Backbone as JSON Lines, residues from 0, in Angstrom:
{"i":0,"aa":"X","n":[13.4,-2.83,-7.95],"ca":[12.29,-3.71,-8.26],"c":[11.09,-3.28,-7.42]}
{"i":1,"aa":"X","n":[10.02,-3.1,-8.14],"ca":[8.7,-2.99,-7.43],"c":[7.97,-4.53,-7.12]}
{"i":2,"aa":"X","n":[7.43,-4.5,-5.85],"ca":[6.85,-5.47,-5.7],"c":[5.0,-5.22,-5.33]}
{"i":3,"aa":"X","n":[3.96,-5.82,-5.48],"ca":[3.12,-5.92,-4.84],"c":[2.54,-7.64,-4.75]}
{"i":4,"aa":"X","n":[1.7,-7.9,-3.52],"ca":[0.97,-8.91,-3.08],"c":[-0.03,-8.85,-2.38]}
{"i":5,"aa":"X","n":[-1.24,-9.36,-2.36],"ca":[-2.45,-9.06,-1.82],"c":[-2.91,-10.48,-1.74]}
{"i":6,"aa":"X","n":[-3.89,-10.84,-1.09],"ca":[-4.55,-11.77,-0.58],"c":[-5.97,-11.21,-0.1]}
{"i":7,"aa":"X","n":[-6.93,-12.16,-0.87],"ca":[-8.01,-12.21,-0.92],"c":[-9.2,-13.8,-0.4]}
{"i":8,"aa":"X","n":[-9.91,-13.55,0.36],"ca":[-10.43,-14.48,0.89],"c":[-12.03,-14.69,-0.34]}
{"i":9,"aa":"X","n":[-11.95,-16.09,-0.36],"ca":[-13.15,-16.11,-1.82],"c":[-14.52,-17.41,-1.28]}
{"i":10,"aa":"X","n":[-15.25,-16.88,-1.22],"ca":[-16.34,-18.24,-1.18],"c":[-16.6,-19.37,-1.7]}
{"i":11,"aa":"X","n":[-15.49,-20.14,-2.11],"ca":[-15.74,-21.08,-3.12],"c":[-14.53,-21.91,-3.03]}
{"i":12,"aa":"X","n":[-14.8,-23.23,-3.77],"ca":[-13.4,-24.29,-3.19],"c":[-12.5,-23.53,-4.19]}
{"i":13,"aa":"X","n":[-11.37,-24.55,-3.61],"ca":[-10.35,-24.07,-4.67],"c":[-9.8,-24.47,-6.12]}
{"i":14,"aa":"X","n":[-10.78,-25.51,-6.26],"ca":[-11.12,-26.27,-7.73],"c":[-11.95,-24.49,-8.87]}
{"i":15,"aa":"X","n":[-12.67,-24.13,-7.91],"ca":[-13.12,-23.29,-8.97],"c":[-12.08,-21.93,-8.84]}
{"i":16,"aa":"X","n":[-11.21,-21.48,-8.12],"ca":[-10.13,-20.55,-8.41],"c":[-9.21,-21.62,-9.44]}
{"i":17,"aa":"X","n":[-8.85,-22.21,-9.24],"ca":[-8.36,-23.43,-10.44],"c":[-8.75,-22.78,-11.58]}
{"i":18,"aa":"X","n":[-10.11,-23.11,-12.23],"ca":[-10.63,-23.35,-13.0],"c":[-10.92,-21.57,-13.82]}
{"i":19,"aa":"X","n":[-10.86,-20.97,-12.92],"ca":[-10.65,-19.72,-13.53],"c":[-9.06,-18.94,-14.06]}
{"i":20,"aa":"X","n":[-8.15,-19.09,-12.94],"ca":[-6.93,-18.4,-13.22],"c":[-6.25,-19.22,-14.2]}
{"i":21,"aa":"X","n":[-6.52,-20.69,-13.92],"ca":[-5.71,-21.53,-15.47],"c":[-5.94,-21.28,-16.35]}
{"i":22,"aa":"X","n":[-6.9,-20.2,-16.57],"ca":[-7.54,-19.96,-17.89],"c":[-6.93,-18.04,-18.44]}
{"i":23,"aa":"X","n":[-5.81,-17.96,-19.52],"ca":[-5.25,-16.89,-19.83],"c":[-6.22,-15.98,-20.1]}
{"i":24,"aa":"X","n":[-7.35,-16.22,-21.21],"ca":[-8.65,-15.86,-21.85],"c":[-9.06,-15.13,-20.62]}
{"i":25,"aa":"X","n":[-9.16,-15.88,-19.32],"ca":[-10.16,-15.34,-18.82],"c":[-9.4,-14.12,-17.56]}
{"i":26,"aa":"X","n":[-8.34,-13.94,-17.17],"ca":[-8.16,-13.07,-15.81],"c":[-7.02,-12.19,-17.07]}
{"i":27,"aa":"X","n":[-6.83,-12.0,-18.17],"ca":[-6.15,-10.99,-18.71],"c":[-7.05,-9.5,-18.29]}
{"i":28,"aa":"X","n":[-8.32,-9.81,-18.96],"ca":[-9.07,-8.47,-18.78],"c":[-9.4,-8.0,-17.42]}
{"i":29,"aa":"X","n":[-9.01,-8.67,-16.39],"ca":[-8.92,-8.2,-14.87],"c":[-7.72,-7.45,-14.86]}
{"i":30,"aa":"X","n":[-6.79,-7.49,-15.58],"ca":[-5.32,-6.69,-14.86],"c":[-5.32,-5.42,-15.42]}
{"i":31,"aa":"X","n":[-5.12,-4.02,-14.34],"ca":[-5.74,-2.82,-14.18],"c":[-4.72,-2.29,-15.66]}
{"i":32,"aa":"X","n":[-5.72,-1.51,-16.57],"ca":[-5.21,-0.43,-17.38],"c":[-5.6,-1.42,-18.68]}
{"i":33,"aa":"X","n":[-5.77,-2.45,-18.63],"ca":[-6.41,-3.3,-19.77],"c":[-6.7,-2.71,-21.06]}
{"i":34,"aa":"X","n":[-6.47,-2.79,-22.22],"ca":[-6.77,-2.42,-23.18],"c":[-6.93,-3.19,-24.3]}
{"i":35,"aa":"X","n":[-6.22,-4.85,-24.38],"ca":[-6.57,-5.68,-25.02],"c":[-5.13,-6.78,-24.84]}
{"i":36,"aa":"X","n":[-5.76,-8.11,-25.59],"ca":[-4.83,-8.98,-25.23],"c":[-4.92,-10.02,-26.57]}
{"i":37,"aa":"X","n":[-3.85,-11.07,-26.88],"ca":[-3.61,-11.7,-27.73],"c":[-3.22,-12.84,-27.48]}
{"i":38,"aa":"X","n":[-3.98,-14.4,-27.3],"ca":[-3.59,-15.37,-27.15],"c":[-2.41,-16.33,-27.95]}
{"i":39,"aa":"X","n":[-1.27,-16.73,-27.57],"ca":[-0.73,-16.67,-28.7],"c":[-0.29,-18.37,-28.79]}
{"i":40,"aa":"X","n":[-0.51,-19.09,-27.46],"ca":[-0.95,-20.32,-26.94],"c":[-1.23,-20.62,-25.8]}
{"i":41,"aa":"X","n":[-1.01,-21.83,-24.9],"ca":[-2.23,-21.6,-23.66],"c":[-0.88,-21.68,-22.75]}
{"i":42,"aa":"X","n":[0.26,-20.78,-23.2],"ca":[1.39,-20.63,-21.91],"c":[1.88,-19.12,-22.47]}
{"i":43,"aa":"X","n":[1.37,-18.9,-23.34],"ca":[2.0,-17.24,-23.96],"c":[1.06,-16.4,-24.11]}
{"i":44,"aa":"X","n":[0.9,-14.88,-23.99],"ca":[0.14,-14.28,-25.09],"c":[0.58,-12.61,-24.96]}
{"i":45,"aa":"X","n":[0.29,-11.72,-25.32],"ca":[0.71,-10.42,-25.33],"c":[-0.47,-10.15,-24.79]}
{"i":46,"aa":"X","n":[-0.47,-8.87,-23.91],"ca":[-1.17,-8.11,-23.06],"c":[-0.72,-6.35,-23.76]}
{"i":47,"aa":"X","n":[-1.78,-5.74,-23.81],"ca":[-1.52,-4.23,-23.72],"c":[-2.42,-3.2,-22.89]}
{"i":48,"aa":"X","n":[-2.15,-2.41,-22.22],"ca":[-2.57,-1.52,-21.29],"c":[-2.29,-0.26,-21.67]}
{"i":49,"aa":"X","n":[-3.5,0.37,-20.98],"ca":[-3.24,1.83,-21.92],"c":[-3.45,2.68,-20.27]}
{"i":50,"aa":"X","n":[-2.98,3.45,-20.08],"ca":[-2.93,4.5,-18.46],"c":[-2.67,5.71,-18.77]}
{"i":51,"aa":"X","n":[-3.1,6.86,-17.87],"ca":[-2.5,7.77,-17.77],"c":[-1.15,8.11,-16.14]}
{"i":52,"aa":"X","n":[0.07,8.66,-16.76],"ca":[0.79,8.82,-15.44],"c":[0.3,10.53,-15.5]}
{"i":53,"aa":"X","n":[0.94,11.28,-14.72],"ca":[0.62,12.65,-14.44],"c":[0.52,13.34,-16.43]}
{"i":54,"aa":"X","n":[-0.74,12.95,-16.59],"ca":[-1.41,13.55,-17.77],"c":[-1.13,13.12,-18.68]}
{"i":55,"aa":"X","n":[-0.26,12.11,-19.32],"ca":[0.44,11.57,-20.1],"c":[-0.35,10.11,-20.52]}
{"i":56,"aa":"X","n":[-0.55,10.47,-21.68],"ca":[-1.68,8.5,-21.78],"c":[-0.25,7.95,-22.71]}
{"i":57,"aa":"X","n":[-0.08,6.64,-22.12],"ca":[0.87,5.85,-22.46],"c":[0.19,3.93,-22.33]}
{"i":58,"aa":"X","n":[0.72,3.67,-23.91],"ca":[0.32,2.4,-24.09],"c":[1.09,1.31,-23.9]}
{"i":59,"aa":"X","n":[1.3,0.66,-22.95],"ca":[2.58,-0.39,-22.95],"c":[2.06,-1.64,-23.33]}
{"i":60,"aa":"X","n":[2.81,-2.85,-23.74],"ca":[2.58,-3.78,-24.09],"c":[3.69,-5.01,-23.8]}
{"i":61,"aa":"X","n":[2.97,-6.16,-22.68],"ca":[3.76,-7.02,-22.73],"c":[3.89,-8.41,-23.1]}
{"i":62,"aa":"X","n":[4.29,-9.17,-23.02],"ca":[4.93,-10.75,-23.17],"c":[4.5,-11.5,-21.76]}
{"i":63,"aa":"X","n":[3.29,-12.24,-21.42],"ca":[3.16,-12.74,-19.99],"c":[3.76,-14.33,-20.63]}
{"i":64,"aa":"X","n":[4.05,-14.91,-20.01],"ca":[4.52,-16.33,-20.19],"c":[4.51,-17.43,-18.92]}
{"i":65,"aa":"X","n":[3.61,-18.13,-18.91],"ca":[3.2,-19.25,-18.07],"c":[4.4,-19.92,-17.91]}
{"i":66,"aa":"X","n":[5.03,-19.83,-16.49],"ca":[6.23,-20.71,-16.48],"c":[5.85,-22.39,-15.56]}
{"i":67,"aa":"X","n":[5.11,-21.68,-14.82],"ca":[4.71,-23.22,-13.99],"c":[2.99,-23.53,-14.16]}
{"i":68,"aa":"X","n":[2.61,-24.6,-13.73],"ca":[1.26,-24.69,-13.07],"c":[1.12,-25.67,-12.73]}
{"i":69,"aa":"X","n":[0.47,-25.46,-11.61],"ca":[0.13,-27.04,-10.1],"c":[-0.84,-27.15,-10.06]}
{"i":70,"aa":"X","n":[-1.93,-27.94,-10.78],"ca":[-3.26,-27.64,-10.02],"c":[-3.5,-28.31,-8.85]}
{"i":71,"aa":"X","n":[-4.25,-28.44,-8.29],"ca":[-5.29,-26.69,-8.11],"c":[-4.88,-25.33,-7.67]}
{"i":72,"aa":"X","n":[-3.66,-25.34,-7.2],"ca":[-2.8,-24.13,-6.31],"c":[-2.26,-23.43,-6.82]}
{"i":73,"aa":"X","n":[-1.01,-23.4,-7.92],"ca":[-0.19,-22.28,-7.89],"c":[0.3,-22.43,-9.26]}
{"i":74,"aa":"X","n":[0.43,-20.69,-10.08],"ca":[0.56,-20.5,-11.27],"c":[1.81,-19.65,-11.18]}
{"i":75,"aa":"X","n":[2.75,-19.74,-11.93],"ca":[3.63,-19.01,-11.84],"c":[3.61,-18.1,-13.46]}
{"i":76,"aa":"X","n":[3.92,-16.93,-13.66],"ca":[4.3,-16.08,-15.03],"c":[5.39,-15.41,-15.02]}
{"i":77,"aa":"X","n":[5.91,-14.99,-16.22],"ca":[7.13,-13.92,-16.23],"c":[6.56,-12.75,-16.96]}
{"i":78,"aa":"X","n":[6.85,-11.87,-16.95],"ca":[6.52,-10.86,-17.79],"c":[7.88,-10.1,-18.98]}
{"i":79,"aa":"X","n":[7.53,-9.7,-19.65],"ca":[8.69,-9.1,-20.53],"c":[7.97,-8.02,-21.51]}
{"i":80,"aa":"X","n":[8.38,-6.78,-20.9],"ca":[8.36,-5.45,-22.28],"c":[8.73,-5.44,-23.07]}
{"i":81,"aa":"X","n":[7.41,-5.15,-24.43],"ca":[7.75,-5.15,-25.74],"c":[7.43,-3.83,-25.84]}
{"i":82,"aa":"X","n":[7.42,-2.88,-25.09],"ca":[7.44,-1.3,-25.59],"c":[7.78,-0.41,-24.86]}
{"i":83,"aa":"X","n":[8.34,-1.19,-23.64],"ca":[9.41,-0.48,-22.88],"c":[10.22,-1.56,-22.14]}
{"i":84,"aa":"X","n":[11.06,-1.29,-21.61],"ca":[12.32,-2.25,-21.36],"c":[11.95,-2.41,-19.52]}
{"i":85,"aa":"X","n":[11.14,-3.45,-19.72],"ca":[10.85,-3.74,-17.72],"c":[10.69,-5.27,-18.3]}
{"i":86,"aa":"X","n":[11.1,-5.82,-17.19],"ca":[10.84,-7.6,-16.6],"c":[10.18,-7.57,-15.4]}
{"i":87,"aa":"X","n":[9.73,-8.83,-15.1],"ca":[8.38,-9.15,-14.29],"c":[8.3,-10.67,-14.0]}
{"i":88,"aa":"X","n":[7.63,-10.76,-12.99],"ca":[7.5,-12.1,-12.61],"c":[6.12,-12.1,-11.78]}
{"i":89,"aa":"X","n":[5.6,-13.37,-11.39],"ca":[3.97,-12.96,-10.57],"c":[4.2,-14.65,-10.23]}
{"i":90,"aa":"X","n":[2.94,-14.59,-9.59],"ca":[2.52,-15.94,-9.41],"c":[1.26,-15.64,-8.49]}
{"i":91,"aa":"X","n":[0.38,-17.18,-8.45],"ca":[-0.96,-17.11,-8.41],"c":[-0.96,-18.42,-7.11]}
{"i":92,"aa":"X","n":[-1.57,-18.16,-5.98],"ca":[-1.65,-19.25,-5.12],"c":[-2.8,-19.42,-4.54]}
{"i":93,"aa":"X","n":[-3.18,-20.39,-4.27],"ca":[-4.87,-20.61,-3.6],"c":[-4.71,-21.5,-2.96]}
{"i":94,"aa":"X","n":[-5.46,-21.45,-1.5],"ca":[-5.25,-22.71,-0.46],"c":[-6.61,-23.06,-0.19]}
{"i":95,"aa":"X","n":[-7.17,-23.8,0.07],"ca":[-8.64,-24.55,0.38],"c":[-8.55,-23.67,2.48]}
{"i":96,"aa":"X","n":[-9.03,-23.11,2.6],"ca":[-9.1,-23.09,4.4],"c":[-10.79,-22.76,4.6]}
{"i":97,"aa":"X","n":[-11.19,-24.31,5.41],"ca":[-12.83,-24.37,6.33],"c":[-13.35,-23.44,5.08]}
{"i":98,"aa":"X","n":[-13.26,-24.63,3.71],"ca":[-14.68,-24.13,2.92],"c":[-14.48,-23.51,1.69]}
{"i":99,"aa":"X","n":[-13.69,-22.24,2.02],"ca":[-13.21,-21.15,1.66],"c":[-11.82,-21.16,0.62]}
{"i":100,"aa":"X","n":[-11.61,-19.81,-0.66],"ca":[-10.05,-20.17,-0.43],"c":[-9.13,-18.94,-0.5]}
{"i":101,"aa":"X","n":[-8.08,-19.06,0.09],"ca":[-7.55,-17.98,0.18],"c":[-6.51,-17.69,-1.02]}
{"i":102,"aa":"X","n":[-6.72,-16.69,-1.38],"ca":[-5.83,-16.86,-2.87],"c":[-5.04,-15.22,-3.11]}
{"i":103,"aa":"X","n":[-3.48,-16.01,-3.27],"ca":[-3.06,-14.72,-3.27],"c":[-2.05,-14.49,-4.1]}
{"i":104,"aa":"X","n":[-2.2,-13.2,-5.16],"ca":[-1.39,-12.26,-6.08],"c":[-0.28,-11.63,-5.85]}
{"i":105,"aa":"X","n":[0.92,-11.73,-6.33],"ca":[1.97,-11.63,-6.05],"c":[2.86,-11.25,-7.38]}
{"i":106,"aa":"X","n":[3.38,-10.01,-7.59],"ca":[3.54,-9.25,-9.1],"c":[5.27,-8.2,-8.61]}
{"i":107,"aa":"X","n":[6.07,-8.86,-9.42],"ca":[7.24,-8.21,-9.38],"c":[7.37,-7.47,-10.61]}
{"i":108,"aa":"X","n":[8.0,-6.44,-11.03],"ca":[8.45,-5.83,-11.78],"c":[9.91,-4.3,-11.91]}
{"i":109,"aa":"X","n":[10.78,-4.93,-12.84],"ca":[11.93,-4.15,-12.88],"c":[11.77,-3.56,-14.12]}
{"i":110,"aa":"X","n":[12.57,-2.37,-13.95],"ca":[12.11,-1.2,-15.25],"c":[13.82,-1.66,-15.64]}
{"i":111,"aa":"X","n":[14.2,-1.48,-16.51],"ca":[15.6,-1.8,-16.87],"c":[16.08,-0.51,-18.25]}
{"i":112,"aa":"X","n":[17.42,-0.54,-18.23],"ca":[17.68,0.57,-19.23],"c":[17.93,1.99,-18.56]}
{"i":113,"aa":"X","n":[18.31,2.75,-19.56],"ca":[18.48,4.19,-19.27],"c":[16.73,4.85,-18.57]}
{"i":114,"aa":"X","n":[15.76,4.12,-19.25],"ca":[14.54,5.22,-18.73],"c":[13.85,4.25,-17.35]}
{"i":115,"aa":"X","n":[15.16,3.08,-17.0],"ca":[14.61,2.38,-15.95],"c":[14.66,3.53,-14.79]}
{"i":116,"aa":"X","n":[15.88,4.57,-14.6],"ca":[15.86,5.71,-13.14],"c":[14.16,6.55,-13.09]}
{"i":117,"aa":"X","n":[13.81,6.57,-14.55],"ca":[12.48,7.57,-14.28],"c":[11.44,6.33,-14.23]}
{"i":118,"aa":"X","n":[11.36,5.3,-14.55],"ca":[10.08,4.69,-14.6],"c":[10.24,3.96,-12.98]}
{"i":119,"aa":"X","n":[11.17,3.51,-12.09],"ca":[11.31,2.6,-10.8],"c":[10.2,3.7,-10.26]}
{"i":120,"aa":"X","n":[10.45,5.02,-9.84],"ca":[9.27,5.49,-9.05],"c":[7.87,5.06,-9.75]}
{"i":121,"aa":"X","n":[7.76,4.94,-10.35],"ca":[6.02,5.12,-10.79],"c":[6.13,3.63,-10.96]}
{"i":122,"aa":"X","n":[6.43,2.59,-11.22],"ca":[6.41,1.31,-11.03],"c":[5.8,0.78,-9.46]}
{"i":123,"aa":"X","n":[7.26,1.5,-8.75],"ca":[7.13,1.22,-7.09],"c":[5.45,1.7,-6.43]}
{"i":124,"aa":"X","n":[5.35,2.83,-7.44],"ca":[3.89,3.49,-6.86],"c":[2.79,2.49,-7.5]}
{"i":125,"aa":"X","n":[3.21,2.1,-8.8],"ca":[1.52,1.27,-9.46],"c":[1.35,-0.24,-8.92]}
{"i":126,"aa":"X","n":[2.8,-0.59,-9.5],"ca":[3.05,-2.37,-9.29],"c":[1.97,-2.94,-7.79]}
{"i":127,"aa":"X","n":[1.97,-1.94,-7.01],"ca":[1.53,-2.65,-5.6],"c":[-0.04,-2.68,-5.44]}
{"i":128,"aa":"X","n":[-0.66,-1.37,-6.03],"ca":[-1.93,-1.19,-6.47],"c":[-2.52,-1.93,-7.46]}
{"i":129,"aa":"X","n":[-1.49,-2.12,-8.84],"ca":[-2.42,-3.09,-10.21],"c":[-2.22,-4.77,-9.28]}
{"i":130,"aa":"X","n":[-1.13,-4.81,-8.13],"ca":[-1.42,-6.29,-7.55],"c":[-2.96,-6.63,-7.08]}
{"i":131,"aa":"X","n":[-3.43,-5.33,-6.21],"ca":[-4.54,-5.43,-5.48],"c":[-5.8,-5.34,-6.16]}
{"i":132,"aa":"X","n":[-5.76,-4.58,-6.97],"ca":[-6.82,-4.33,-8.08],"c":[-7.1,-5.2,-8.99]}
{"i":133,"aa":"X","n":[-5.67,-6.32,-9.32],"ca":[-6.31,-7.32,-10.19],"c":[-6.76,-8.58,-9.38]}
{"i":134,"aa":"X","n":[-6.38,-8.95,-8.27],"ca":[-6.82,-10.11,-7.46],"c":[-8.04,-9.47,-6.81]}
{"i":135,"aa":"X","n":[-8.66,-8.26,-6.52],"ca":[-9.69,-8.18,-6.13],"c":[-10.78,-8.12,-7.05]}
{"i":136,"aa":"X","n":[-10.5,-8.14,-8.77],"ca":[-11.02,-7.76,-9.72],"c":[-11.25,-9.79,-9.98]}
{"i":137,"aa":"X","n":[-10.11,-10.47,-9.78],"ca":[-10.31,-11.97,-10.25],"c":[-11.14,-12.36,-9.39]}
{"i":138,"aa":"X","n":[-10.9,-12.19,-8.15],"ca":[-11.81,-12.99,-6.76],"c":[-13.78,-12.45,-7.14]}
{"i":139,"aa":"X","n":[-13.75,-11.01,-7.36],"ca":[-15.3,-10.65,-8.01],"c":[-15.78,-11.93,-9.32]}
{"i":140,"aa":"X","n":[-14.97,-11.75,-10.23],"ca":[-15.28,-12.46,-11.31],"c":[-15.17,-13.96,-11.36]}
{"i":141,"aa":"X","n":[-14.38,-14.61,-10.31],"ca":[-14.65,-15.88,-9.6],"c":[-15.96,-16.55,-9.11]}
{"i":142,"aa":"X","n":[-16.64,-15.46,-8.27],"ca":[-17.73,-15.46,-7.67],"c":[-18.62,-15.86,-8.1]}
{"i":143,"aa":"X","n":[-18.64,-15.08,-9.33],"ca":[-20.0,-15.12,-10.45],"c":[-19.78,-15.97,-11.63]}
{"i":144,"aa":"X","n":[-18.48,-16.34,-11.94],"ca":[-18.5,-17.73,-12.54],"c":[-18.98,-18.5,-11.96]}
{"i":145,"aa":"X","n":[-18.12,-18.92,-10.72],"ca":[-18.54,-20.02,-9.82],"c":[-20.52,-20.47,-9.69]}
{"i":146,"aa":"X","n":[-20.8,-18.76,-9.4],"ca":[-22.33,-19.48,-9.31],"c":[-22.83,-19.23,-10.26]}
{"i":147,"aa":"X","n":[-22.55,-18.89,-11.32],"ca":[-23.21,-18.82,-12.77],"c":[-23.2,-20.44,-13.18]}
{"i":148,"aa":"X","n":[-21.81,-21.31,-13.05],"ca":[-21.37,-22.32,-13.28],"c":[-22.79,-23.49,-12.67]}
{"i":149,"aa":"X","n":[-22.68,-22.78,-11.15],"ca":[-24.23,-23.48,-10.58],"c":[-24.57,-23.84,-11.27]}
{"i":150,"aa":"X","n":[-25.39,-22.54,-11.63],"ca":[-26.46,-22.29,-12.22],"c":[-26.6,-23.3,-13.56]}
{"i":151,"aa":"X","n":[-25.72,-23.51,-14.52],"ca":[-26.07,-24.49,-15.35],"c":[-26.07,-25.62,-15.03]}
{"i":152,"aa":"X","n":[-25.28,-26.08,-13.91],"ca":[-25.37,-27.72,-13.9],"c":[-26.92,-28.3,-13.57]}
């Protein structure tokens, strides 16, 4: 199993990390290799990503599924391959600290099957990077909701 987790410190309460990650629509197109996504209700939807590994462009496509949610704090998902055989799990946490909130990404994934021996390395290598890249990609796009949001009231 590959794991990654990152933590990111954000300028803003934690009503407005709330108000963004509860929302599928909106932090799909943050998660790295993005290529499009399919709402399919507001606890399901398919995700597909398109990457290159050493020269090779490969399109995977998965099943995210909302298993918990607490507001304002913590989101839990599973993941499941529909075009290659890996499972997944994540979850989403945000704490209010002096102002601020600290919010942090947390992304498991197992390659399973016969092509699970060749895919665990390159999992172990991405899984920890697409953790960091998409919570530093949500916390940007937080920002500018948040004060865009200002901005209209």
């Amino acid at each position: 199993m590959a794991t990654g987790t990152h933590t990111v410190e954000i300028p803003v309460d934690v009503q407005a990390v709330w108000d963004y990650v509860s929302d599928l629509e909106k932090w799909a197109t943050s998660v790295p290799a993005y290529k499009e996504h399919e709402i399919i209700n507001d606890k399901q939807s398919i995700w597909t990503f398109e990457g290159r590994v050493k020269g090779l462009k490969k399109t995977i496509q998965a099943q995210v599924d909302i298993t918990e949610s607490n507001e304002p704090s913590n989101i839990k998902f599973e993941l499941k391959g529909l075009s290659d055989n890996f499972t997944g799990s994540g979850h989403f946490t945000a704490e209010e600290v002096n102002g601020k909130t600290s919010m942090t990404c947390t992304v498991n994934v197992r390659a399973g099957g016969l092509s699970g021996a060749v895919l665990t390395p390159i999992i172990k290598w991405a899984v920890p990077k697409a953790a960091s890249r998409l919570t530093d990609s949500i916390a940007r796009k937080i920002v500018v909701f948040s004060s865009f949001s200002k901005v209209e009231s």
